[in-house]
Amino acid sequence: MPEAMLKFMQLPQQPPEKRAVESRQRDFHEIYASFSATEAARQASRCSQCGIPFCSVHCPLGNNIPDWLKLAAEGRLEEAYEVSSSTNNFPEICGRICPQDRLCEGNCVIEKSFDSVTIGAVERFITDTAFREGWVKPIVAPTELTQSVGIVGAGPAGLAAAEQLRRLGYQVHVYDRHDRVGGLLIYGIPGFKLEKDIVLRRAALLAEGGVHFHLNVEVGRDVTFGELRARHDAVLLAVGVYAARDIGGPGAGLTGIVPALDYLVASNRKGLGDAVPAFDSGALDASGRDVVVIGGGDTAMDCVRTAVRQGAASVTCLYRRDRANMPGSLREVANAEEEGVRFVWLSAPEAFFGDEQVQGVIASRMRLGLPDSSGRQSVQTVPDSQFRLEASLVIKALGFDPEDLPSLWSEDTLDVSRWGTLKINPKSFQTSLPGVFAAGDIVRGASLVVWAIRDGRDAAAQIHAYLAQTASPGLRVAAE
Ligand code: FAD
Ligand code: SF4
Ligand code: SF4
């Protein structure tokens, strides 16, 4: 066993420092500091180099965690970066925003008695160092193939696939309806979890490596799906899920009740320096207002914490289950509580009051019942338990469903599941249409960045296999 390792008994877990609440409430910068080289090496050395590393088993990318921890502990950071980036296209992003408590770290074998190895923070440190040292280089395609792949969606699934395919020499064209690359990484997830430079840096690197981005292009509006298929030898659909679940009831149409993603996109755009009329008019600005956010997932947590930073007078999160049954990461709930967010558990809205402008929410208490068919405890309304919460801004964060792609794209042979997600052959990643593949949230339903990366990589491998079969020999052009 290497001398540098197995230090979990002597060295306590020491996650990176978190900024003081008073400072982080005032800006959108990330709240966790980076490790220093010494701290990263010490924390990595706590790993016990398990024969069966459950951390890797529970990482959706199957990252070779013990190996890069050992290399980091020995200060061999360039090699650590090589190993880490061989299975993950964006380790610095996963290191920041994976819910590690439910994935790698939650399954670290020393976790029970000694607190887990701080895997995510070391992963982030390795790749941040690699960028600083210039070890992260744009793709140099080994050869230029004539075949082209059209990818719809520049989120993590589309970008991971783009990188993998470009590395093989394909002509890769990524289309996105937004004006920046990144999908939810750029316009959904706020800067206090993932600073925007980190995402833009990746986008620039991919462009430099020969990936063509076609931004402000919406498939179904600016180009038809049929045109796209005709243009490319294969197409990958990585369009995410964007149909926000809504809430009804009396008063649901009042001004000041807004969808979560509208609110987060406006805030992220403002941070990026864009003109955002809906923010400037006050419609999507929480400053000085009593805010109620409805929901208990990651999106709701991002909304409450954004409202704090915008200077809301008060921020309340209303969720129909309890803390133990929240879908959002418990780490983010704890961060929100520290930042002054009030959680009202086991409560669901029934109506909204106000004249034209919302003035508050009427909610009822809930109790948890027996598990339903999905295994989750059902929720039942407690009779006569209504209460009122004052609010001049209500943010609906109830989750997302897929858009109706077959109708939007007039393509009714594109098969979807009963939830509207795209049906694929799980081995080939191919949809019901030949040469059309799909990956990420549009296949899984709303999920995680790390799963989108995994799917993007797997889909790219399958597209490569498909194109290799369909290509005639000699389909190559000279490298420029
Ligand atoms: P997306 O990231 O949604 O990208 C899809 C892209 O397709 C978008 O850029 C969109 O503009 C484009 N597109 C859609 N339709 C078209 C069209 N017709 N034409 C052209 N372009 C189109 N996951 C985590 O792991 N950790 C977190 O902390 C976390 N926080 C989150 C916070 C919020 C607010 C939200 C909403 C999600 C969060 N997630 C988090 C989930 C994660 O962001 C998603 O699972 C992931 O981004 C899915 O990747 P994707 O590539 O499938 O889709
Ligand atoms: Fe953990 Fe996510 Fe990194 Fe995998 S990608 S090791 S789950 S932080
Ligand atoms: Fe190291 Fe924990 Fe992974 Fe074991 S499970 S190899 S101790 S990080």
Coordinates of C-alpha atoms in Angstrom, one line a residue, residues 49-471:
Q49 CA -7.6 2.4 -1.7
C50 CA -10.4 -0.1 -1.5
G51 CA -10.2 -3.3 -3.5
I52 CA -13.8 -2.8 -4.5
P53 CA -14.1 1.0 -4.5
F54 CA -17.8 1.7 -3.8
C55 CA -17.2 5.4 -4.6
S56 CA -16.5 4.5 -8.2
V57 CA -19.4 2.0 -8.4
H58 CA -21.8 4.8 -7.3
C59 CA -20.3 7.4 -9.6
P60 CA -22.4 7.4 -12.8
L61 CA -19.2 7.8 -14.8
G62 CA -17.4 5.0 -13.0
N63 CA -14.6 7.4 -12.4
N64 CA -11.3 5.8 -11.3
I65 CA -11.4 7.6 -8.0
P66 CA -8.8 5.7 -5.9
D67 CA -6.2 6.2 -8.7
W68 CA -6.6 9.9 -9.0
L69 CA -6.8 10.3 -5.2
K70 CA -3.5 8.5 -4.9
L71 CA -1.8 10.6 -7.6
A72 CA -3.2 13.8 -6.0
A73 CA -1.9 12.6 -2.6
E74 CA 1.6 12.2 -4.1
G75 CA 1.4 15.6 -5.8
R76 CA 1.4 14.0 -9.3
L77 CA -1.4 16.3 -10.5
E78 CA -0.8 16.2 -14.2
E79 CA -1.2 12.4 -14.1
A80 CA -4.2 12.7 -11.8
Y81 CA -5.7 15.0 -14.4
E82 CA -5.1 12.5 -17.2
V83 CA -6.8 9.7 -15.2
S84 CA -9.7 11.9 -14.1
S85 CA -10.4 13.4 -17.5
S86 CA -10.3 10.0 -19.2
T87 CA -13.7 9.2 -17.9
N88 CA -15.2 12.6 -17.4
N89 CA -15.5 15.4 -19.9
F90 CA -16.1 18.1 -17.2
P91 CA -14.6 17.0 -13.9
E92 CA -14.3 20.6 -12.6
I93 CA -18.1 20.9 -13.1
C94 CA -19.0 17.6 -11.5
G95 CA -16.6 18.3 -8.6
R96 CA -18.7 21.4 -7.9
I97 CA -22.3 20.4 -8.5
C98 CA -22.7 16.6 -8.2
P99 CA -24.8 15.7 -5.2
Q100 CA -21.8 13.8 -3.8
D101 CA -23.6 12.9 -0.6
R102 CA -25.9 10.7 -2.7
L103 CA -23.2 9.4 -5.1
C104 CA -19.5 8.8 -4.6
E105 CA -19.0 10.3 -1.2
G106 CA -22.2 8.8 0.2
N107 CA -20.8 5.4 -0.6
C108 CA -17.2 5.9 0.5
V109 CA -16.4 2.9 2.8
I110 CA -14.8 5.0 5.5
E111 CA -17.9 7.2 5.6
K112 CA -19.6 5.3 8.4
S113 CA -16.8 5.7 11.0
F114 CA -14.6 8.5 9.8
D115 CA -16.5 10.7 7.3
S116 CA -15.9 10.2 3.6
V117 CA -13.0 11.3 1.5
T118 CA -13.8 14.7 0.0
I119 CA -13.9 13.3 -3.5
G120 CA -15.7 16.1 -5.3
A121 CA -13.5 18.8 -3.9
V122 CA -10.3 16.9 -4.9
E123 CA -11.7 16.3 -8.4
R124 CA -12.4 20.0 -8.8
F125 CA -8.9 20.9 -7.5
I126 CA -7.2 18.6 -9.9
T127 CA -8.9 20.1 -13.0
D128 CA -8.8 23.7 -11.8
T129 CA -5.0 23.1 -11.4
A130 CA -4.9 21.6 -14.9
F131 CA -6.5 24.6 -16.4
R132 CA -4.2 27.0 -14.5
E133 CA -1.1 25.0 -15.6
G134 CA -2.2 24.8 -19.2
W135 CA -2.6 21.0 -19.3
V136 CA -6.1 21.2 -20.6
K137 CA -5.7 21.5 -24.4
P138 CA -8.2 21.9 -27.2
I139 CA -9.0 18.7 -29.2
V140 CA -6.7 17.9 -32.0
A141 CA -8.6 15.5 -34.2
P142 CA -6.4 12.6 -35.3
T143 CA -7.9 12.8 -38.8
E144 CA -10.7 14.7 -40.5
L145 CA -13.6 12.5 -41.4
T146 CA -16.2 13.8 -43.9
Q147 CA -19.1 12.5 -41.9
S148 CA -20.9 15.0 -39.8
V149 CA -23.1 14.8 -36.7
G150 CA -25.7 17.3 -35.8
I151 CA -26.3 17.7 -32.1
V152 CA -29.4 19.5 -30.9
G153 CA -28.8 21.0 -27.4
A154 CA -25.6 22.5 -26.0
G155 CA -26.2 21.2 -22.4
P156 CA -23.9 18.7 -20.7
A157 CA -25.2 15.7 -22.7
G158 CA -24.7 17.4 -26.1
L159 CA -21.3 18.9 -25.1
A160 CA -20.0 15.6 -23.8
A161 CA -21.1 13.8 -27.0
A162 CA -19.6 16.7 -29.1
E163 CA -16.2 16.3 -27.5
Q164 CA -16.1 12.5 -27.8
L165 CA -17.1 12.6 -31.5
R166 CA -14.8 15.4 -32.4
R167 CA -11.9 13.5 -30.8
L168 CA -12.6 10.8 -33.3
G169 CA -12.5 13.3 -36.2
Y170 CA -16.1 13.8 -37.1
Q171 CA -17.4 17.1 -38.2
V172 CA -19.5 18.1 -35.2
H173 CA -22.3 20.8 -35.4
V174 CA -24.1 21.7 -32.2
Y175 CA -27.4 23.7 -32.5
D176 CA -28.9 25.5 -29.6
R177 CA -31.8 28.0 -29.3
H178 CA -29.9 30.0 -26.7
D179 CA -27.2 32.5 -27.4
R180 CA -24.7 30.8 -25.2
V181 CA -23.4 27.3 -24.8
G182 CA -24.1 25.3 -21.7
G183 CA -27.8 24.5 -21.4
L184 CA -28.8 24.5 -17.8
L185 CA -25.2 24.9 -16.7
I186 CA -25.2 28.5 -18.0
Y187 CA -28.8 29.6 -17.6
G188 CA -30.3 27.3 -14.9
I189 CA -27.7 26.7 -12.2
P190 CA -26.8 29.9 -10.4
G191 CA -23.2 31.2 -10.1
F192 CA -23.0 30.5 -6.3
K193 CA -22.9 26.8 -7.3
L194 CA -21.1 27.0 -10.6
E195 CA -19.5 30.3 -11.8
K196 CA -20.2 31.0 -15.4
D197 CA -16.6 31.4 -16.4
I198 CA -16.1 27.7 -15.8
V199 CA -18.8 26.9 -18.3
L200 CA -17.7 29.5 -20.9
R201 CA -14.1 28.3 -20.6
R202 CA -15.2 24.8 -21.7
A203 CA -17.3 26.2 -24.6
A204 CA -14.4 28.2 -25.9
L205 CA -12.1 25.1 -25.7
L206 CA -14.6 23.0 -27.7
A207 CA -14.9 25.7 -30.3
E208 CA -11.1 25.9 -30.6
G209 CA -11.0 22.2 -31.0
G210 CA -13.2 22.4 -34.1
V211 CA -16.8 21.9 -32.7
H212 CA -19.1 24.2 -34.7
F213 CA -21.7 26.0 -32.6
H214 CA -24.9 27.3 -34.2
L215 CA -26.4 29.5 -31.6
N216 CA -29.8 31.2 -31.6
V217 CA -31.0 28.3 -33.8
E218 CA -34.2 26.6 -32.6
V219 CA -34.9 23.3 -34.3
G220 CA -38.6 23.3 -35.2
R221 CA -38.5 27.1 -35.8
D222 CA -35.3 28.2 -37.6
V223 CA -34.5 24.9 -39.1
T224 CA -36.8 21.9 -39.5
F225 CA -36.0 18.5 -38.0
G226 CA -36.1 17.1 -41.5
E227 CA -33.6 19.6 -42.8
L228 CA -31.3 18.8 -39.9
R229 CA -31.5 15.1 -40.7
A230 CA -30.7 15.7 -44.4
R231 CA -27.7 17.9 -43.4
H232 CA -26.0 15.3 -41.2
D233 CA -25.1 11.6 -41.3
A234 CA -26.4 11.2 -37.7
V235 CA -28.3 13.4 -35.3
L236 CA -28.2 13.5 -31.6
L237 CA -31.2 15.0 -29.7
A238 CA -30.0 16.3 -26.3
V239 CA -32.7 19.0 -25.8
G240 CA -33.4 18.6 -22.1
V241 CA -36.8 19.0 -20.5
Y242 CA -38.4 22.4 -20.3
A243 CA -42.2 22.1 -19.9
A244 CA -42.6 23.5 -16.4
R245 CA -45.2 21.8 -14.2
D246 CA -47.9 24.3 -13.3
I247 CA -50.1 24.9 -10.4
G248 CA -53.8 25.7 -10.5
G249 CA -56.3 26.9 -8.0
P250 CA -58.0 30.3 -7.3
G251 CA -55.7 33.2 -8.0
A252 CA -53.1 31.2 -9.9
G253 CA -53.1 33.7 -12.7
L254 CA -52.3 36.8 -10.5
T255 CA -49.3 38.9 -11.4
G256 CA -46.2 38.1 -9.4
I257 CA -46.6 34.3 -9.7
V258 CA -43.7 33.2 -11.9
P259 CA -42.1 30.0 -13.2
A260 CA -38.8 29.1 -11.6
L261 CA -36.8 28.9 -14.8
D262 CA -37.9 32.3 -16.0
Y263 CA -36.8 33.7 -12.7
L264 CA -33.4 31.9 -12.7
V265 CA -32.6 32.6 -16.4
A266 CA -33.3 36.3 -15.8
S267 CA -31.0 36.3 -12.8
N268 CA -28.2 34.4 -14.6
R269 CA -28.5 36.7 -17.7
K270 CA -28.3 39.7 -15.4
G271 CA -25.1 38.3 -13.9
L272 CA -23.7 37.7 -17.4
G273 CA -24.3 41.4 -18.2
D274 CA -27.2 41.0 -20.5
A275 CA -30.1 43.5 -20.8
V276 CA -33.0 41.8 -19.1
P277 CA -36.2 43.9 -19.3
A278 CA -38.3 41.5 -17.2
F279 CA -35.7 41.8 -14.4
D280 CA -35.2 45.6 -14.8
S281 CA -39.0 46.2 -14.6
G282 CA -39.0 44.4 -11.3
A283 CA -41.2 41.5 -12.5
L284 CA -38.4 38.9 -11.9
D285 CA -36.4 40.7 -9.2
A286 CA -36.9 39.6 -5.6
S287 CA -35.3 42.7 -4.1
G288 CA -37.3 44.0 -1.1
R289 CA -40.1 41.5 -1.6
D290 CA -41.5 38.7 0.5
V291 CA -40.9 35.6 -1.6
V292 CA -42.5 32.2 -1.4
V293 CA -41.0 29.4 -3.4
I294 CA -43.1 26.3 -4.0
G295 CA -41.2 23.0 -4.4
G296 CA -38.5 20.9 -2.8
G297 CA -36.0 20.1 -5.5
D298 CA -32.7 21.5 -6.7
T299 CA -34.5 24.2 -8.7
A300 CA -36.4 25.4 -5.6
M301 CA -33.2 25.5 -3.6
D302 CA -31.6 27.6 -6.4
C303 CA -34.6 30.0 -6.4
V304 CA -34.6 30.6 -2.6
R305 CA -30.9 31.2 -2.5
T306 CA -31.1 33.5 -5.6
A307 CA -33.9 35.5 -3.9
V308 CA -31.7 35.9 -0.8
R309 CA -28.9 37.3 -2.9
Q310 CA -31.2 39.7 -4.7
G311 CA -32.1 41.2 -1.3
A312 CA -35.5 39.8 -0.7
A313 CA -37.2 41.0 2.5
S314 CA -38.1 37.4 3.4
V315 CA -37.7 34.0 1.7
T316 CA -39.9 31.0 2.5
C317 CA -39.9 27.6 0.9
L318 CA -43.2 25.7 0.9
Y319 CA -42.9 21.9 0.4
R320 CA -45.6 19.3 0.7
R321 CA -43.3 16.6 2.2
D322 CA -40.8 16.8 5.0
R323 CA -37.0 17.3 5.0
A324 CA -36.2 13.6 4.9
N325 CA -38.3 13.2 1.8
M326 CA -37.0 16.2 -0.2
P327 CA -35.7 15.4 -3.7
G328 CA -33.2 18.3 -3.4
S329 CA -29.7 17.8 -2.1
L330 CA -29.6 18.1 1.8
R331 CA -26.3 20.0 1.5
E332 CA -28.1 22.7 -0.5
V333 CA -31.0 22.7 2.1
A334 CA -28.5 23.3 4.8
N335 CA -26.8 26.1 2.8
A336 CA -30.2 27.7 2.2
E337 CA -31.1 27.5 6.0
E338 CA -27.7 29.1 6.9
E339 CA -28.5 31.9 4.4
G340 CA -31.8 32.7 6.2
V341 CA -34.4 30.8 4.2
R342 CA -37.4 29.6 6.2
F343 CA -38.7 26.1 5.3
V344 CA -42.4 25.3 5.8
W345 CA -42.5 21.5 5.5
L346 CA -45.6 19.4 5.0
S347 CA -47.5 22.3 3.4
A348 CA -49.0 22.7 0.0
P349 CA -50.6 25.8 -1.7
E350 CA -54.4 25.8 -2.4
A351 CA -55.0 29.3 -3.6
F352 CA -53.4 32.7 -4.0
F353 CA -54.8 36.0 -2.8
G354 CA -54.5 39.6 -4.0
D355 CA -56.3 41.8 -6.5
E356 CA -54.2 41.9 -9.7
Q357 CA -50.9 41.5 -8.0
V358 CA -50.4 38.5 -5.7
Q359 CA -50.3 39.3 -2.0
G360 CA -49.9 35.8 -0.6
V361 CA -50.5 32.1 -0.6
I362 CA -53.2 30.1 1.2
A363 CA -51.8 26.7 2.0
S364 CA -52.9 23.6 3.9
R365 CA -50.9 21.3 6.1
M366 CA -50.1 17.8 4.8
R367 CA -49.3 14.5 6.4
L368 CA -47.4 11.6 5.0
G369 CA -49.3 8.4 4.3
L370 CA -48.4 4.9 3.1
P371 CA -45.9 4.5 0.3
D372 CA -47.5 4.7 -3.2
S373 CA -46.6 2.5 -6.3
S374 CA -43.3 4.5 -6.7
G375 CA -42.3 3.6 -3.1
R376 CA -42.6 7.2 -1.9
Q377 CA -45.0 8.0 0.9
S378 CA -48.2 9.5 -0.3
V379 CA -49.3 13.0 0.9
Q380 CA -52.7 13.7 2.3
T381 CA -54.2 17.1 3.2
V382 CA -54.9 17.7 6.9
P383 CA -58.6 18.9 7.0
D384 CA -59.2 22.4 8.2
S385 CA -55.6 23.3 8.4
Q386 CA -55.4 26.3 6.1
F387 CA -53.0 29.1 6.8
R388 CA -51.9 32.2 5.0
L389 CA -48.4 33.4 4.0
E390 CA -47.8 37.0 2.7
A391 CA -45.9 37.2 -0.5
S392 CA -45.5 39.6 -3.4
L393 CA -43.4 37.2 -5.5
V394 CA -44.4 33.5 -5.7
I395 CA -42.0 31.2 -7.6
K396 CA -43.3 27.9 -8.9
A397 CA -40.6 25.2 -8.9
L398 CA -42.5 22.0 -9.3
G399 CA -40.3 20.3 -11.8
F400 CA -40.2 19.9 -15.6
D401 CA -41.6 17.5 -18.2
P402 CA -40.4 17.1 -21.8
E403 CA -41.9 19.3 -24.5
D404 CA -44.1 17.5 -27.0
L405 CA -41.4 17.0 -29.6
P406 CA -43.4 14.9 -32.1
S407 CA -46.0 17.7 -32.4
L408 CA -43.5 20.6 -32.2
W409 CA -41.4 19.0 -35.0
S410 CA -44.3 17.4 -36.9
E411 CA -42.6 14.1 -36.6
D412 CA -45.1 11.6 -35.3
T413 CA -42.9 8.6 -36.0
L414 CA -40.5 9.8 -33.2
D415 CA -41.6 7.5 -30.4
V416 CA -42.0 8.9 -26.9
S417 CA -42.8 7.2 -23.6
R418 CA -46.0 7.9 -21.7
W419 CA -44.1 10.7 -19.8
G420 CA -43.1 12.3 -23.1
T421 CA -39.4 11.4 -22.9
L422 CA -37.8 10.1 -26.1
K423 CA -37.8 6.3 -26.4
I424 CA -34.4 4.9 -27.3
N425 CA -33.0 1.4 -27.7
P426 CA -30.9 1.3 -24.4
K427 CA -28.0 -0.4 -26.1
S428 CA -27.8 1.7 -29.3
F429 CA -29.2 5.0 -28.0
Q430 CA -31.1 5.1 -31.3
T431 CA -34.6 6.5 -31.3
S432 CA -37.4 5.1 -33.5
L433 CA -35.9 7.0 -36.4
P434 CA -32.7 5.5 -38.0
G435 CA -29.6 7.6 -37.5
V436 CA -31.3 9.7 -34.8
F437 CA -30.0 9.2 -31.3
A438 CA -31.0 10.8 -28.0
A439 CA -29.3 11.4 -24.6
G440 CA -29.6 13.3 -21.3
D441 CA -32.8 14.6 -19.6
I442 CA -34.9 14.2 -22.7
V443 CA -34.4 10.4 -22.3
R444 CA -34.2 10.1 -18.5
G445 CA -36.5 12.9 -17.5
A446 CA -35.1 15.7 -15.2
S447 CA -31.9 14.2 -13.8
L448 CA -28.3 15.2 -13.1
V449 CA -25.4 16.8 -14.9
V450 CA -23.2 13.7 -14.3
W451 CA -25.9 11.4 -15.9
A452 CA -26.2 13.7 -18.9
I453 CA -22.4 13.5 -19.4
R454 CA -22.5 9.7 -19.1
D455 CA -25.4 9.5 -21.6
G456 CA -23.6 11.9 -24.0
R457 CA -20.5 9.7 -23.9
D458 CA -22.4 6.5 -24.4
A459 CA -24.5 8.0 -27.2
A460 CA -21.3 9.2 -28.9
A461 CA -19.8 5.7 -28.8
Q462 CA -23.0 4.3 -30.4
I463 CA -23.1 7.0 -33.1
H464 CA -19.5 6.1 -33.9
A465 CA -20.4 2.5 -34.2
Y466 CA -23.4 3.4 -36.4
L467 CA -21.3 5.7 -38.7
A468 CA -18.5 3.2 -39.0
Q469 CA -21.1 0.6 -40.3
T470 CA -22.7 3.0 -42.8
A471 CA -19.5 4.7 -44.1

